[in-house]
XYZ file of C-alpha atoms in Angstrom:
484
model
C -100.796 74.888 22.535
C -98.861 72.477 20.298
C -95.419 74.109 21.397
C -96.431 73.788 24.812
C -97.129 69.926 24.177
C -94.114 69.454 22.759
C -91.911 70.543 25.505
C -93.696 69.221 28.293
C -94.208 65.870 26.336
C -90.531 65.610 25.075
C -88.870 65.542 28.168
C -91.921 62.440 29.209
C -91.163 60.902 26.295
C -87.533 60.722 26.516
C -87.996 59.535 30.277
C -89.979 56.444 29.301
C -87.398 55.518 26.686
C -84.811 55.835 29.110
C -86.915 53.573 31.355
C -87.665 51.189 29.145
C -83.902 50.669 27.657
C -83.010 50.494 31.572
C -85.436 47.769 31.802
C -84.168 45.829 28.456
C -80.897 46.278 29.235
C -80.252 43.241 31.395
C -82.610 41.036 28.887
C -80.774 42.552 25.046
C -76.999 42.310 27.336
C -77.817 38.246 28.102
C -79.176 37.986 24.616
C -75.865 39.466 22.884
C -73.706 37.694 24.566
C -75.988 33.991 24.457
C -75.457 34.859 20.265
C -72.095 35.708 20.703
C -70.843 32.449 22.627
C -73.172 30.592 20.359
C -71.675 31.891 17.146
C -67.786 31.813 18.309
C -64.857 30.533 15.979
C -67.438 30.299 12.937
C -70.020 28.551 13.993
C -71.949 31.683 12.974
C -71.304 31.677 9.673
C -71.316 27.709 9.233
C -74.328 27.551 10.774
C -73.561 25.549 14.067
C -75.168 28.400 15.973
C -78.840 28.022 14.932
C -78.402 24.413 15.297
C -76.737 24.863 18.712
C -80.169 27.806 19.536
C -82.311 24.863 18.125
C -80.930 22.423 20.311
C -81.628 24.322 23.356
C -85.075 25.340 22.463
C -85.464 21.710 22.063
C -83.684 20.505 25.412
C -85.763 23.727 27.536
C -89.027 22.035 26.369
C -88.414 18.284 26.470
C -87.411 19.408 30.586
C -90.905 21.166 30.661
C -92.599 17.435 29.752
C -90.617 15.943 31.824
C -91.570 18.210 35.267
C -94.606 17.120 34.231
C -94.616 13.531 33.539
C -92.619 13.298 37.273
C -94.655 15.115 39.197
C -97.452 13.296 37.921
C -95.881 9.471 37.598
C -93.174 9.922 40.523
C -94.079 12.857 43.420
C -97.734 12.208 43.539
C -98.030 8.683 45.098
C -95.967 6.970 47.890
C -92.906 5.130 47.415
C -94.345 1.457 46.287
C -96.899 3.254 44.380
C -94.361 5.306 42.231
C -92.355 2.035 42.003
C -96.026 0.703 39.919
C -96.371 3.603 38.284
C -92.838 4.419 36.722
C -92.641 0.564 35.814
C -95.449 1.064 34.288
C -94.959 3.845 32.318
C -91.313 2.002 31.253
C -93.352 -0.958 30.054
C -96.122 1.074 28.301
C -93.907 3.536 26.354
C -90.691 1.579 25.779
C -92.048 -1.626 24.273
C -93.549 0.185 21.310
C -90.347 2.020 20.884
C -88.745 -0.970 20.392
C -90.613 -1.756 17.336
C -90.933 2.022 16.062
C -87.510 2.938 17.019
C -85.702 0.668 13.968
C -88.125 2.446 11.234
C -86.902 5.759 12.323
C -83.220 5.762 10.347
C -84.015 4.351 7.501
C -87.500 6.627 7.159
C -84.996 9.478 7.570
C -82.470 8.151 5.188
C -85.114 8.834 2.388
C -85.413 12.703 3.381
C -81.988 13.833 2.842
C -83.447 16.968 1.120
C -86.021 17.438 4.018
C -83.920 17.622 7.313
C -85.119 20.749 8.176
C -89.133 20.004 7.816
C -88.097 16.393 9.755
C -86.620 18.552 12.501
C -89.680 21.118 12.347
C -92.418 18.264 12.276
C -90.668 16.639 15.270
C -91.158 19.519 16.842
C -94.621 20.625 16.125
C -95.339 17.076 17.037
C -94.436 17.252 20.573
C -96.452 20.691 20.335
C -99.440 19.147 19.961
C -98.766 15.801 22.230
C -98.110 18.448 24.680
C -101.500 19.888 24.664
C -103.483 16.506 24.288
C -101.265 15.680 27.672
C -102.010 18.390 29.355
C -105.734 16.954 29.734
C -104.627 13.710 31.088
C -101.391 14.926 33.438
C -103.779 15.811 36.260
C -105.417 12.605 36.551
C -103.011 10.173 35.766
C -104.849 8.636 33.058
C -103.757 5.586 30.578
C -104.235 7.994 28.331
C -100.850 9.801 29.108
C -98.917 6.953 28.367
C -99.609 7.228 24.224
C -99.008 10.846 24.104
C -95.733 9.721 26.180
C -94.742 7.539 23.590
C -95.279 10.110 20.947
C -93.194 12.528 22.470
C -90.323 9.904 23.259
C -90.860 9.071 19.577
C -90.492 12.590 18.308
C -87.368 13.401 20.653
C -85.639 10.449 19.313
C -86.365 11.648 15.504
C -84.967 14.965 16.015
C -82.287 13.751 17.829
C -81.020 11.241 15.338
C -81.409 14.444 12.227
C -79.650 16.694 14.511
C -76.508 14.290 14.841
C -76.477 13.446 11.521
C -76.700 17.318 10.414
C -73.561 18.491 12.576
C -70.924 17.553 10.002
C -72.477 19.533 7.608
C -72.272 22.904 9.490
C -69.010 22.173 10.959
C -66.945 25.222 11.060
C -63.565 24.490 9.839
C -61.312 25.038 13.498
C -63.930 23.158 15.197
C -63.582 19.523 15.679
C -66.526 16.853 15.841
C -66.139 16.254 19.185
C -65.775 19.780 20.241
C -68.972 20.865 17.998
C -71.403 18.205 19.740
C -69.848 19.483 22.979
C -70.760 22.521 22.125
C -74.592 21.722 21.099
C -75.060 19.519 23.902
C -73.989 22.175 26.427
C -76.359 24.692 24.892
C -79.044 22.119 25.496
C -78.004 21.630 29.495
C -77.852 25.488 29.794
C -81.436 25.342 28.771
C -82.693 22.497 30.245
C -81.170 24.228 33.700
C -83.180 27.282 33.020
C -86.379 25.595 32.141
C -86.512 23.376 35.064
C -86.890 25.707 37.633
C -89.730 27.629 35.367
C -91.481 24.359 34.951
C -91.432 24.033 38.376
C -93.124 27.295 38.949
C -95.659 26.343 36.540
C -96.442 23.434 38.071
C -97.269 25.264 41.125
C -100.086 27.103 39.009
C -101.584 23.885 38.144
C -100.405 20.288 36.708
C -100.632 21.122 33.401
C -99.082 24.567 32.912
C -95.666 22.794 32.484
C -97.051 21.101 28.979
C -98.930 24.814 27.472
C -95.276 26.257 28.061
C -94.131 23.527 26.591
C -96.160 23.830 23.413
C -94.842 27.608 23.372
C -91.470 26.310 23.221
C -91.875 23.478 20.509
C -93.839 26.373 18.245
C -90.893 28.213 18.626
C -88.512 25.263 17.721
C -90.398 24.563 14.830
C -90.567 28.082 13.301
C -86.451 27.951 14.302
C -86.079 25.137 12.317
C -86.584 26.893 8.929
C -83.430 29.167 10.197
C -81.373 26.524 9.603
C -79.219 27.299 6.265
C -80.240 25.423 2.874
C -77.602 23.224 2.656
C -79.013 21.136 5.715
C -81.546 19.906 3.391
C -78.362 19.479 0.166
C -77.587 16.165 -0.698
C -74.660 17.589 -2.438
C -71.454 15.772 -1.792
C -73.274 12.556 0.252
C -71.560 9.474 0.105
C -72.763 6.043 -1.300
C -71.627 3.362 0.975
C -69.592 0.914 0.026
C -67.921 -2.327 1.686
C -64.319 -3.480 1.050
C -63.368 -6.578 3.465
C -65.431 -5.944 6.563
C -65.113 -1.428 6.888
C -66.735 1.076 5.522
C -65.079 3.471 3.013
C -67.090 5.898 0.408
C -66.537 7.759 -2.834
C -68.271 11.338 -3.238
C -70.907 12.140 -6.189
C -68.217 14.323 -7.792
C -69.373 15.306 -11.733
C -66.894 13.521 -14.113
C -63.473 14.755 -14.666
C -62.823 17.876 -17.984
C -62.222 16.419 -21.358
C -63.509 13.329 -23.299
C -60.752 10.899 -22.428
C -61.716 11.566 -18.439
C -65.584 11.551 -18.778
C -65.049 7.632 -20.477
C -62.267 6.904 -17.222
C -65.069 8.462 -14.868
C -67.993 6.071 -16.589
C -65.150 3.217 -16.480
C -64.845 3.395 -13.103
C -68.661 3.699 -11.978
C -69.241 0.538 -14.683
C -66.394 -1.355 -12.707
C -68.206 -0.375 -9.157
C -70.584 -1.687 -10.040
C -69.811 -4.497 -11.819
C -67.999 -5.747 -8.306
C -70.719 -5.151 -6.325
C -72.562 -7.627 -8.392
C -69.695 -10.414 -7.920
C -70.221 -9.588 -3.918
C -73.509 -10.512 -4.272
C -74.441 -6.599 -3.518
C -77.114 -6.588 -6.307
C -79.601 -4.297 -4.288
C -77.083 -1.976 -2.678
C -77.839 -2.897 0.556
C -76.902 -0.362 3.499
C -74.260 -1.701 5.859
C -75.811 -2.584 9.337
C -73.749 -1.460 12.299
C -71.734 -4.519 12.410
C -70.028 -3.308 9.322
C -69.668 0.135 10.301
C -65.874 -0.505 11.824
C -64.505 -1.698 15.049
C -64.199 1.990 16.493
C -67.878 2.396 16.391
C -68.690 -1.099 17.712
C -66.503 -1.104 20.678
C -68.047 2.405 21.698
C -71.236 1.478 20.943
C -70.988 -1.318 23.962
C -69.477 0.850 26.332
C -71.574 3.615 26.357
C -74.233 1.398 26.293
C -72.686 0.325 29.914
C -72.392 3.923 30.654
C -76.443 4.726 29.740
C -77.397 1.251 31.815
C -75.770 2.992 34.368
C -77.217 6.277 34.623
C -80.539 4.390 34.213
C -80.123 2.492 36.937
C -78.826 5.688 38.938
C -82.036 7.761 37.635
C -84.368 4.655 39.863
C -82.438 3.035 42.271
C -80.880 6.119 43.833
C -84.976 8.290 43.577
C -86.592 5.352 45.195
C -83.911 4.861 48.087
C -83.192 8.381 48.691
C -86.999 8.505 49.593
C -86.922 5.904 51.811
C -83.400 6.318 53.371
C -82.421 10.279 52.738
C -78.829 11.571 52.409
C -77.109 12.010 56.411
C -80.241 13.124 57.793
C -81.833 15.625 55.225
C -85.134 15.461 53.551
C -85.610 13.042 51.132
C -86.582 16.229 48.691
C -83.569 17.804 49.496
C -81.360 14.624 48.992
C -83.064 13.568 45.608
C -81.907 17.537 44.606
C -78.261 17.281 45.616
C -77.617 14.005 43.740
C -79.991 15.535 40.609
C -77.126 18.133 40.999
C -74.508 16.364 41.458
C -75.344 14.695 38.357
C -76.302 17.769 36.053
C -73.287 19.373 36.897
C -71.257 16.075 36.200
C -72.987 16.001 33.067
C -72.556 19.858 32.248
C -68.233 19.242 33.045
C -67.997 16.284 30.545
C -69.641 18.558 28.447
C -67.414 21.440 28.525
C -64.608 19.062 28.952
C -65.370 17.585 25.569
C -65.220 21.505 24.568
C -62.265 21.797 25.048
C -60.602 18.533 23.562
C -58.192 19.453 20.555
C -57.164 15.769 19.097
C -57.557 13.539 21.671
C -58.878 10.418 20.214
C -62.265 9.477 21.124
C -61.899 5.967 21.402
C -59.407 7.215 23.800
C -61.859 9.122 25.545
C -64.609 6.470 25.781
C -62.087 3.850 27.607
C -61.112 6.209 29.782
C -64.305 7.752 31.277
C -65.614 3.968 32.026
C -62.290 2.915 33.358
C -62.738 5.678 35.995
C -66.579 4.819 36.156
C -65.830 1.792 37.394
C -63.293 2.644 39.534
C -66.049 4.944 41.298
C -68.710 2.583 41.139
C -66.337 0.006 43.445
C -64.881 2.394 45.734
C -68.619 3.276 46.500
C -69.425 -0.385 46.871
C -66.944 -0.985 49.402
C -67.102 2.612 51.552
C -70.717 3.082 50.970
C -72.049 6.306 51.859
C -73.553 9.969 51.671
C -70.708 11.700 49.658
C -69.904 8.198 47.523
C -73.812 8.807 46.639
C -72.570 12.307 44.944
C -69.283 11.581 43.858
C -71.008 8.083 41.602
C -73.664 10.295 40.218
C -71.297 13.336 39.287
C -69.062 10.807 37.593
C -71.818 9.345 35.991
C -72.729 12.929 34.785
C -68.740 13.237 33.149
C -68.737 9.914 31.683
C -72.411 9.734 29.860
C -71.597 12.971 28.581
C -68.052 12.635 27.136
C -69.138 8.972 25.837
C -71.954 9.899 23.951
C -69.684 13.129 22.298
C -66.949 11.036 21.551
C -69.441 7.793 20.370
C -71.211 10.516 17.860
C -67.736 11.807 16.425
C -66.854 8.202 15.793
C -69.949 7.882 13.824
C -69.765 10.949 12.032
C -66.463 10.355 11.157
C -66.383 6.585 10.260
C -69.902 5.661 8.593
C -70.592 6.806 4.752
C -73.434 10.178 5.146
C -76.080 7.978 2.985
C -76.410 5.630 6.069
C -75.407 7.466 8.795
C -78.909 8.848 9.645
C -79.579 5.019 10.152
C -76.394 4.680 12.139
C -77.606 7.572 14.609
C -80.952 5.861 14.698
C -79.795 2.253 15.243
C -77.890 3.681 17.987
C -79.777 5.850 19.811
C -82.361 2.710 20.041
C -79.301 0.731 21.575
C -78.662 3.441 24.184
C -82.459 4.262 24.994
C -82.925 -0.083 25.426
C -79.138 0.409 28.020
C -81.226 2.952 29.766
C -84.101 0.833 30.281
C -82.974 -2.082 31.074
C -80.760 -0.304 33.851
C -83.949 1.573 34.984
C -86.042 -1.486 35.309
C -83.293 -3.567 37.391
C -83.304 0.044 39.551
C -87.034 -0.684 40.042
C -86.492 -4.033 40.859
C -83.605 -4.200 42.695
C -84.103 -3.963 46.859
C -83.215 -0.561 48.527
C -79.746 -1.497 49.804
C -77.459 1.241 49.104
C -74.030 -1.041 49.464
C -76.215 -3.769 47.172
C -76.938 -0.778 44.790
C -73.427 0.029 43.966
C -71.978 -3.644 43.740
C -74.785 -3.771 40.743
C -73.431 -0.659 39.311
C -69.920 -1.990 38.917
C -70.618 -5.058 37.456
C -72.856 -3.452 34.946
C -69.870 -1.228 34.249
C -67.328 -4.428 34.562
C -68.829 -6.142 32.061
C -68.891 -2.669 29.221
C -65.056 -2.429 30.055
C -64.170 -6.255 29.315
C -65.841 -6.387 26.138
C -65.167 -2.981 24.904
C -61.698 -0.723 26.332
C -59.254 -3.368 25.158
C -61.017 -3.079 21.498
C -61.094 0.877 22.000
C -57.536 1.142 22.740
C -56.247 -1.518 19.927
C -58.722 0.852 17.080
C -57.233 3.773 18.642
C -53.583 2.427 17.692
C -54.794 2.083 14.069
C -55.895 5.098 13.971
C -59.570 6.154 11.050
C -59.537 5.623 7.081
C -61.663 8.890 7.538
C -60.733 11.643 9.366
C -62.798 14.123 8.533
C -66.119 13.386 7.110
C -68.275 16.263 5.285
């Protein structure tokens, strides 16, 4: 009886394995070769890959929120009612970042042996904001604007760790620039993926969005233990130090061999510090970002044009697309060829900064908001349907290149003891750009022609204080260039 189970059950059993590695086949294949582009030219064995999986874990669930914070704040009401709403929710959320924002850095600066736990609490944070939101989302409550904040709070923490921990698994034939590319684009291919899904979750019900979101952020924040030790290694950080006006650092390296170099080495720390003293440097202040070099100033102010831009884009162009819809489609339809116009923008400059060898990225920076503005006017004065896509696709290149190249310059040109407060400091700056563009958006009457004349001017004004300081820092060329 047991030999006739055998062969009839073999044969069944083989079947169903078959079946089932038929099944997998597709999933394992897509898997392989996610690891594979992910781990390319030594970003497996630096590390960059499980920052770049992070990432997207990160960007796939911050997308689920955000279906559901729209479809609640935005879809759900008529046109002057959203225009309440997401004003709002600007004012209720933003204003507290403002103060909270500026304690983020330097809070950060004091964990540089607890990145990874920072990154994993940010996560499991938004886990469980997620859940208490998922309560509210239906109604519309006050009581979604708190969680909101959290979660904005949260985002902004891991972001500012995640810059700051880049240099430190930077493969050696990958460049800054191309590395953040590389971890950015990871988190558009997964915010594309999850957008769709959170859309079909928010067809089950208003809150489904936010319990796969708290999947996800479990799974970032087990993820973020992956990470390899020497995230959390403050081995080789820099001690900033200021020598007329720029930064420049010197390395925690153990004194030199012998007895007549251990008294040079203790020589040399005694005179440090003897002339920081005479500076009036007693405490060993941090440098703020106005003494962080002219490099990181002058981008700093134009992609702070570029991010008042795309907030401005994100509300003007939702609010008058609603009312006055692309060359006779449906306002649904029109708000999802611009939001694709501008993802894919976004997605190019991404893979565009990918693929950048040496190109300088002050170079970069004045050249995406030259042609930004050049868009923005053309628009202006031919004003219609496919000037509407072609603005918000550039848009999508020039945020995206900017913010690479801006976070190279930083990684590159401020000391690693206060560049955690650099990332912080800036991503405040940007996040305020946004803002402000979004609330003169809300403000501003639904005139398309109107709408673009704003645009350039906002864009005007970034390129006259900041490309002719890019270009002249680019001709100097960086005291640092290459920063562990």
């Amino acid at each position: 009886m047991g030999a006739i189970r055998s062969v009839e059950g073999g044969p069944l059993r083989r079947t169903a394995r078959g079946a089932g590695r038929v099944l997998r086949a597709p999933f394992t294949a897509a898997a392989r070769g996610v690891r594979r582009a992910t781990h390319a030219h030594g970003a497996g064995e630096s590390g960059l890959g499980k920052l770049i999986e992070l990432h997207a874990v990160n960007s796939a669930g911050d997308m689920l929120i955000t279906v559901a914070l729209a479809s609640t704040v935005f879809f759900s009401v008529p046109t002057d009612q959203a225009r309440g709403r997401v004003a709002l929710y600007l004012a209720v959320t933003m204003a507290p970042f403002t103060l909270l924002a500026p304690v983020i850095g330097p809070l950060l600066d004091r964990l540089p042996h607890g990145r990874r736990a920072a990154m994993a609490g940010a996560m499991l944070t938004r886990a469980l904001l997620a859940l208490t939101m998922s309560g509210a989302v239906a109604t519309g409550g006050l009581e979604l604007y708190p969680a909101a904040l959290g979660v904005l709070v949260a985002s902004k923490a891991y972001g500012v760790v995640r810059s700051a921990v880049v240099p430190r698994l930077l493969p050696p034939r990958i460049s800054l620039v191309k590395a953040n590319s590389r971890v950015t684009l990871g988190g558009l291919l997964a915010t594309g993926v999850a957008a769709p899904l959170g859309a079909g979750l928010h067809t089950i019900g208003p809150e489904f969005p936010l319990y796969g979101a708290f999947v996800v952020f479990i799974l970032g924040t087990v993820l973020s233990f992956s990470l390899p030790h020497k995230v959390d290694s403050a081995k080789g950080e820099a001690r900033a130090r200021l020598v007329s006006g720029e930064p420049s650092a010197y390395r925690r390296t153990p004194a030199p061999g012998g007895k007549n170099g251990a008294k040079r080495w203790k020589a040399s720390r005694k005179g440090s510090k003897k002339s920081s003293k005479k500076n009036g440097n007693k405490k060993n202040r941090p440098p703020g970002l106005r003494t962080v070099g002219s490099s990181v100033l002058h981008a700093l102010q134009a992609n702070s044009a570029l991010r008042m831009l795309s907030g401005f884009l994100t509300f003007f162009l939702a609010f008058l697309l609603r009312v006055h819809p692309l060359g006779g489609l449906s306002p649904a339809f029109s708000l999802g060829v611009v939001a694709v116009a501008a993802g894919g923008g976004n997605a190019l400059g991404t893979a565009i900064g990918a693929l950048l060898r040496s190109r300088g990225p002050e170079k970069t920076i004045a050249l995406v908001l030259t042609v930004s503005l050049g868009t923005a006017v053309v628009a202006a004065v031919f004003y219609g349907p496919f000037f509407v896509v072609v603005v918000a696709a550039v848009a999508g290149i020039s945020q995206a290149l900017g913010k690479q190249s801006l976070d190279s310059l930083i990684q590159r040109d401020v000391p690693e003891a206060v560049r955690t407060s650099a990332f912080a400091r800036s991503e405040t700056l940007l996040q305020m750009s946004w803002v402000v563009g979004g609330a003169i958006g809300i403000l501003l009457p639904l005139n398309g022609t109107l709408g673009m004349a704003v645009a350039a001017a906002v864009l005007a004004l970034g390129a006259a204080t900041a490309v002719r300081g890019l270009l002249a820092a680019a001709r100097r060329g960086s005291p640092h260039p290459r920063v562990a």
